mmCIF file of C-alpha atoms in Angstrom:
data_model
loop_
_atom_site.group_PDB
_atom_site.id
_atom_site.type_symbol
_atom_site.label_atom_id
_atom_site.label_comp_id
_atom_site.label_asym_id
_atom_site.label_seq_id
_atom_site.Cartn_x
_atom_site.Cartn_y
_atom_site.Cartn_z
ATOM 1 C CA MET A 28 0.000 0.000 0.000
ATOM 2 C CA HIS A 29 1.139 3.527 -0.824
ATOM 3 C CA SER A 30 0.691 6.044 1.986
ATOM 4 C CA ILE A 31 0.375 9.650 0.833
ATOM 5 C CA LEU A 32 0.593 12.545 3.283
ATOM 6 C CA VAL A 33 -1.280 15.689 2.230
ATOM 7 C CA TYR A 34 0.153 18.643 4.148
ATOM 8 C CA GLY A 35 -1.947 21.705 3.479
ATOM 9 C CA ASP A 36 -4.277 24.455 4.615
ATOM 10 C CA SER A 37 -7.996 25.224 4.264
ATOM 11 C CA LEU A 38 -7.946 24.600 0.498
ATOM 12 C CA SER A 39 -7.209 20.956 1.344
ATOM 13 C CA TRP A 40 -9.101 20.829 4.658
ATOM 14 C CA GLY A 41 -12.138 21.521 2.510
ATOM 15 C CA ILE A 42 -13.753 24.606 3.972
ATOM 16 C CA ILE A 43 -16.999 25.405 2.171
ATOM 17 C CA PRO A 44 -16.624 28.910 0.702
ATOM 18 C CA GLY A 45 -18.592 31.540 2.567
ATOM 19 C CA THR A 46 -19.035 29.301 5.636
ATOM 20 C CA ARG A 47 -17.048 27.642 8.409
ATOM 21 C CA ARG A 48 -18.347 24.206 7.422
ATOM 22 C CA ARG A 49 -16.374 21.413 5.763
ATOM 23 C CA PHE A 50 -16.936 19.254 2.710
ATOM 24 C CA ALA A 51 -17.119 15.518 3.406
ATOM 25 C CA PHE A 52 -14.026 13.391 2.706
ATOM 26 C CA HIS A 53 -15.332 12.097 -0.615
ATOM 27 C CA GLN A 54 -16.068 15.690 -1.706
ATOM 28 C CA ARG A 55 -12.752 17.343 -0.908
ATOM 29 C CA TRP A 56 -9.833 16.827 -3.249
ATOM 30 C CA PRO A 57 -7.700 14.445 -1.105
ATOM 31 C CA GLY A 58 -10.694 12.107 -0.828
ATOM 32 C CA VAL A 59 -11.504 12.429 -4.515
ATOM 33 C CA MET A 60 -7.875 11.595 -5.264
ATOM 34 C CA GLU A 61 -7.839 8.502 -3.051
ATOM 35 C CA ILE A 62 -11.061 7.212 -4.592
ATOM 36 C CA GLU A 63 -9.746 7.800 -8.123
ATOM 37 C CA LEU A 64 -6.457 6.034 -7.366
ATOM 38 C CA ARG A 65 -8.235 3.012 -5.904
ATOM 39 C CA GLN A 66 -10.578 2.822 -8.872
ATOM 40 C CA THR A 67 -7.569 2.572 -11.168
ATOM 41 C CA GLY A 68 -6.185 -0.318 -9.135
ATOM 42 C CA ILE A 69 -3.626 1.618 -7.066
ATOM 43 C CA ASP A 70 -3.664 0.624 -3.399
ATOM 44 C CA ALA A 71 -3.305 4.057 -1.824
ATOM 45 C CA ARG A 72 -4.178 5.599 1.530
ATOM 46 C CA VAL A 73 -4.351 9.372 1.879
ATOM 47 C CA VAL A 74 -3.422 10.859 5.242
ATOM 48 C CA GLU A 75 -4.789 14.385 5.617
ATOM 49 C CA ASP A 76 -2.843 16.890 7.728
ATOM 50 C CA CYS A 77 -4.549 20.098 6.700
ATOM 51 C CA LEU A 78 -4.904 23.073 9.029
ATOM 52 C CA ASN A 79 -6.910 26.215 8.330
ATOM 53 C CA GLY A 80 -4.614 29.223 8.153
ATOM 54 C CA ARG A 81 -1.381 27.224 7.846
ATOM 55 C CA ARG A 82 1.474 29.210 6.298
ATOM 56 C CA THR A 83 4.771 27.988 4.890
ATOM 57 C CA VAL A 84 7.123 29.399 7.561
ATOM 58 C CA LEU A 85 5.170 32.347 8.993
ATOM 59 C CA GLU A 86 3.403 32.669 12.329
ATOM 60 C CA ASP A 87 -0.231 33.647 12.664
ATOM 61 C CA PRO A 88 -0.275 36.597 15.083
ATOM 62 C CA ILE A 89 -3.505 35.348 16.694
ATOM 63 C CA LYS A 90 -3.738 31.562 16.272
ATOM 64 C CA PRO A 91 -0.742 29.426 17.319
ATOM 65 C CA GLY A 92 0.660 26.500 15.358
ATOM 66 C CA ARG A 93 0.105 27.866 11.834
ATOM 67 C CA ASN A 94 3.788 27.852 10.893
ATOM 68 C CA GLY A 95 4.197 24.941 8.492
ATOM 69 C CA LEU A 96 7.576 24.021 9.935
ATOM 70 C CA ASP A 97 6.037 23.361 13.342
ATOM 71 C CA GLY A 98 6.048 19.615 13.878
ATOM 72 C CA LEU A 99 6.545 18.747 10.204
ATOM 73 C CA GLN A 100 9.422 16.354 10.780
ATOM 74 C CA GLN A 101 7.484 14.591 13.523
ATOM 75 C CA ARG A 102 4.532 14.158 11.176
ATOM 76 C CA ILE A 103 6.808 12.457 8.664
ATOM 77 C CA GLU A 104 8.090 10.172 11.414
ATOM 78 C CA ILE A 105 4.572 9.448 12.716
ATOM 79 C CA ASN A 106 3.179 8.490 9.315
ATOM 80 C CA SER A 107 6.185 6.625 7.878
ATOM 81 C CA PRO A 108 6.630 4.710 5.737
ATOM 82 C CA LEU A 109 5.378 7.236 3.190
ATOM 83 C CA SER A 110 5.565 6.967 -0.580
ATOM 84 C CA LEU A 111 4.744 10.618 -1.176
ATOM 85 C CA VAL A 112 4.254 13.941 0.611
ATOM 86 C CA VAL A 113 2.033 16.491 -1.127
ATOM 87 C CA LEU A 114 2.807 20.060 -0.046
ATOM 88 C CA PHE A 115 -0.074 22.369 -0.935
ATOM 89 C CA LEU A 116 0.665 25.658 0.836
ATOM 90 C CA GLY A 117 1.277 29.316 0.086
ATOM 91 C CA THR A 118 -2.119 30.992 0.029
ATOM 92 C CA ASN A 119 -2.021 32.150 3.654
ATOM 93 C CA ASP A 120 1.413 33.715 3.233
ATOM 94 C CA PHE A 121 -0.439 36.529 1.472
ATOM 95 C CA GLN A 122 -2.817 37.437 4.250
ATOM 96 C CA SER A 123 -2.817 41.171 4.911
ATOM 97 C CA VAL A 124 -0.885 40.756 8.180
ATOM 98 C CA HIS A 125 2.176 39.637 6.184
ATOM 99 C CA GLU A 126 4.376 41.341 3.601
ATOM 100 C CA PHE A 127 5.486 38.160 1.852
ATOM 101 C CA HIS A 128 5.683 38.071 -1.943
ATOM 102 C CA ALA A 129 5.724 35.072 -4.262
ATOM 103 C CA GLU A 130 9.460 34.408 -4.176
ATOM 104 C CA GLN A 131 9.534 34.504 -0.377
ATOM 105 C CA SER A 132 6.615 32.093 -0.115
ATOM 106 C CA ALA A 133 8.376 29.706 -2.477
ATOM 107 C CA GLU A 134 11.521 29.983 -0.364
ATOM 108 C CA GLY A 135 9.388 28.987 2.601
ATOM 109 C CA LEU A 136 8.290 25.879 0.731
ATOM 110 C CA ALA A 137 11.933 25.098 0.028
ATOM 111 C CA LEU A 138 12.577 25.083 3.781
ATOM 112 C CA LEU A 139 9.695 22.639 4.229
ATOM 113 C CA VAL A 140 11.188 20.360 1.573
ATOM 114 C CA ASP A 141 14.546 20.443 3.349
ATOM 115 C CA ALA A 142 12.845 19.608 6.646
ATOM 116 C CA ILE A 143 11.088 16.593 5.119
ATOM 117 C CA LEU A 144 14.350 15.293 3.693
ATOM 118 C CA ARG A 145 16.005 15.631 7.111
ATOM 119 C CA SER A 146 13.169 13.936 8.982
ATOM 120 C CA PRO A 147 14.127 11.111 11.345
ATOM 121 C CA ILE A 148 12.704 7.885 9.952
ATOM 122 C CA GLU A 149 13.342 4.322 11.001
ATOM 123 C CA PRO A 150 16.110 2.342 9.276
ATOM 124 C CA GLY A 151 14.994 0.766 6.024
ATOM 125 C CA MET A 152 12.050 3.123 5.537
ATOM 126 C CA PRO A 153 12.074 5.184 2.332
ATOM 127 C CA THR A 154 12.535 8.920 2.074
ATOM 128 C CA PRO A 155 9.232 9.964 0.496
ATOM 129 C CA LYS A 156 8.974 11.681 -2.822
ATOM 130 C CA ILE A 157 7.650 15.224 -2.625
ATOM 131 C CA LEU A 158 5.025 16.879 -4.819
ATOM 132 C CA LEU A 159 4.714 20.664 -4.664
ATOM 133 C CA VAL A 160 1.262 21.908 -5.647
ATOM 134 C CA ALA A 161 0.987 25.586 -6.545
ATOM 135 C CA PRO A 162 -2.384 26.921 -5.362
ATOM 136 C CA PRO A 163 -4.749 28.610 -7.815
ATOM 137 C CA ALA A 164 -4.443 32.372 -7.859
ATOM 138 C CA ILE A 165 -6.379 34.362 -5.272
ATOM 139 C CA HIS A 166 -9.012 36.320 -7.197
ATOM 140 C CA GLN A 167 -11.011 39.245 -5.827
ATOM 141 C CA PRO A 168 -11.379 38.074 -2.199
ATOM 142 C CA LYS A 169 -14.934 38.534 -0.960
ATOM 143 C CA LEU A 170 -16.978 38.335 2.229
ATOM 144 C CA ASP A 171 -14.795 37.744 5.300
ATOM 145 C CA MET A 172 -11.844 37.004 2.991
ATOM 146 C CA ALA A 173 -11.816 40.562 1.599
ATOM 147 C CA ALA A 174 -10.039 42.231 4.504
ATOM 148 C CA LYS A 175 -7.984 39.159 5.422
ATOM 149 C CA PHE A 176 -6.491 38.909 1.923
ATOM 150 C CA GLN A 177 -6.359 42.571 0.950
ATOM 151 C CA ASN A 178 -3.765 43.103 -1.810
ATOM 152 C CA ALA A 179 -3.072 39.352 -1.941
ATOM 153 C CA GLU A 180 -3.596 39.233 -5.703
ATOM 154 C CA VAL A 181 -0.634 41.549 -6.183
ATOM 155 C CA LYS A 182 1.655 39.997 -3.573
ATOM 156 C CA SER A 183 1.091 36.454 -4.890
ATOM 157 C CA THR A 184 1.815 37.286 -8.538
ATOM 158 C CA GLY A 185 4.238 34.739 -9.989
ATOM 159 C CA LEU A 186 3.788 32.173 -7.220
ATOM 160 C CA ALA A 187 3.378 29.158 -9.500
ATOM 161 C CA ASP A 188 6.565 29.970 -11.423
ATOM 162 C CA ALA A 189 8.461 30.496 -8.167
ATOM 163 C CA ILE A 190 7.273 27.148 -6.804
ATOM 164 C CA ARG A 191 8.141 25.437 -10.081
ATOM 165 C CA LYS A 192 11.680 26.795 -9.725
ATOM 166 C CA VAL A 193 11.931 25.377 -6.202
ATOM 167 C CA SER A 194 10.729 21.995 -7.436
ATOM 168 C CA THR A 195 13.443 21.959 -10.091
ATOM 169 C CA GLU A 196 16.184 23.010 -7.681
ATOM 170 C CA HIS A 197 15.144 20.395 -5.099
ATOM 171 C CA THR A 198 14.292 17.600 -7.566
ATOM 172 C CA CYS A 199 10.641 17.513 -6.495
ATOM 173 C CA GLU A 200 7.534 16.869 -8.522
ATOM 174 C CA PHE A 201 5.374 19.883 -9.430
ATOM 175 C CA PHE A 202 1.731 20.498 -10.232
ATOM 176 C CA ASP A 203 0.053 23.829 -10.935
ATOM 177 C CA ALA A 204 -3.519 23.689 -9.627
ATOM 178 C CA ALA A 205 -4.419 26.650 -11.820
ATOM 179 C CA THR A 206 -4.194 24.377 -14.871
ATOM 180 C CA VAL A 207 -7.389 22.631 -13.757
ATOM 181 C CA THR A 208 -9.245 25.050 -11.497
ATOM 182 C CA THR A 209 -9.670 28.627 -10.343
ATOM 183 C CA THR A 210 -10.749 29.714 -6.869
ATOM 184 C CA SER A 211 -14.387 29.982 -5.857
ATOM 185 C CA VAL A 212 -16.416 32.955 -7.061
ATOM 186 C CA VAL A 213 -18.027 32.912 -3.608
ATOM 187 C CA ASP A 214 -14.967 34.088 -1.661
ATOM 188 C CA GLY A 215 -12.100 34.218 -4.177
ATOM 189 C CA VAL A 216 -9.781 32.087 -2.028
ATOM 190 C CA HIS A 217 -11.181 28.601 -1.415
ATOM 191 C CA LEU A 218 -12.526 25.825 -3.652
ATOM 192 C CA ASP A 219 -16.107 24.873 -4.522
ATOM 193 C CA GLN A 220 -17.104 21.209 -4.542
ATOM 194 C CA GLU A 221 -16.769 21.013 -8.342
ATOM 195 C CA GLN A 222 -13.291 22.515 -8.088
ATOM 196 C CA HIS A 223 -12.273 19.947 -5.465
ATOM 197 C CA GLN A 224 -13.501 17.240 -7.848
ATOM 198 C CA ALA A 225 -11.502 18.613 -10.766
ATOM 199 C CA LEU A 226 -8.334 19.013 -8.707
ATOM 200 C CA GLY A 227 -8.578 15.602 -7.055
ATOM 201 C CA THR A 228 -9.133 13.876 -10.390
ATOM 202 C CA ALA A 229 -6.195 15.651 -12.018
ATOM 203 C CA LEU A 230 -3.861 14.996 -9.091
ATOM 204 C CA ALA A 231 -4.818 11.316 -9.076
ATOM 205 C CA SER A 232 -3.545 11.051 -12.639
ATOM 206 C CA THR A 233 -0.319 12.885 -11.811
ATOM 207 C CA ILE A 234 0.286 10.904 -8.636
ATOM 208 C CA ALA A 235 -0.384 7.573 -10.361
ATOM 209 C CA GLU A 236 2.602 8.338 -12.573
ATOM 210 C CA ILE A 237 4.754 9.285 -9.584
ATOM 211 C CA LEU A 238 3.837 6.133 -7.673
ATOM 212 C CA ALA A 239 4.658 3.970 -10.665
ATOM 213 C CA ASP A 240 8.314 4.812 -10.031
ATOM 214 C CA CYS A 241 8.210 4.038 -6.291
#
């Protein structure tokens, strides 16, 4: 069996845009992905570690534990052996309380990659492959996202290209979520159910190819 750790934020946790509710497992993209992989004959188990508000390497000034480096190596150790770690972060780096730009967010992801590769795992267990997923662009944040992500569209410009560069430099896999989905028209930041379906289906295809080499 292939164990896949999804390490993400609210876009993977599955918050329903405009609410504080959550899509069911089979509706959010990690669940869609697991179902698709199993239907194609790949024995895969998806482990979700997705926290609302999680950044790459930044602290939330109000809620503790949102720095993506916090406990990451222990999560690798806890869930080993892992075939793959999917890092899907970056969006929250552009909240209005931060001054991060795309290149800095990508550098934060690079630090997460380094941490994964240094994680203490038991002898004989594999170092997991890493897939960096660039989030879809933030687009006209609305409702309670408007103030929280003010000017995020400008600060996040070029994020996908910056993450792609990190993936090349660190020999990671890369997927640009914007090739299959935008963000929700409801709040401009999160994903609708149909968008989770599209992303999960596309990532299942990409990950099937990655797992074939494991």
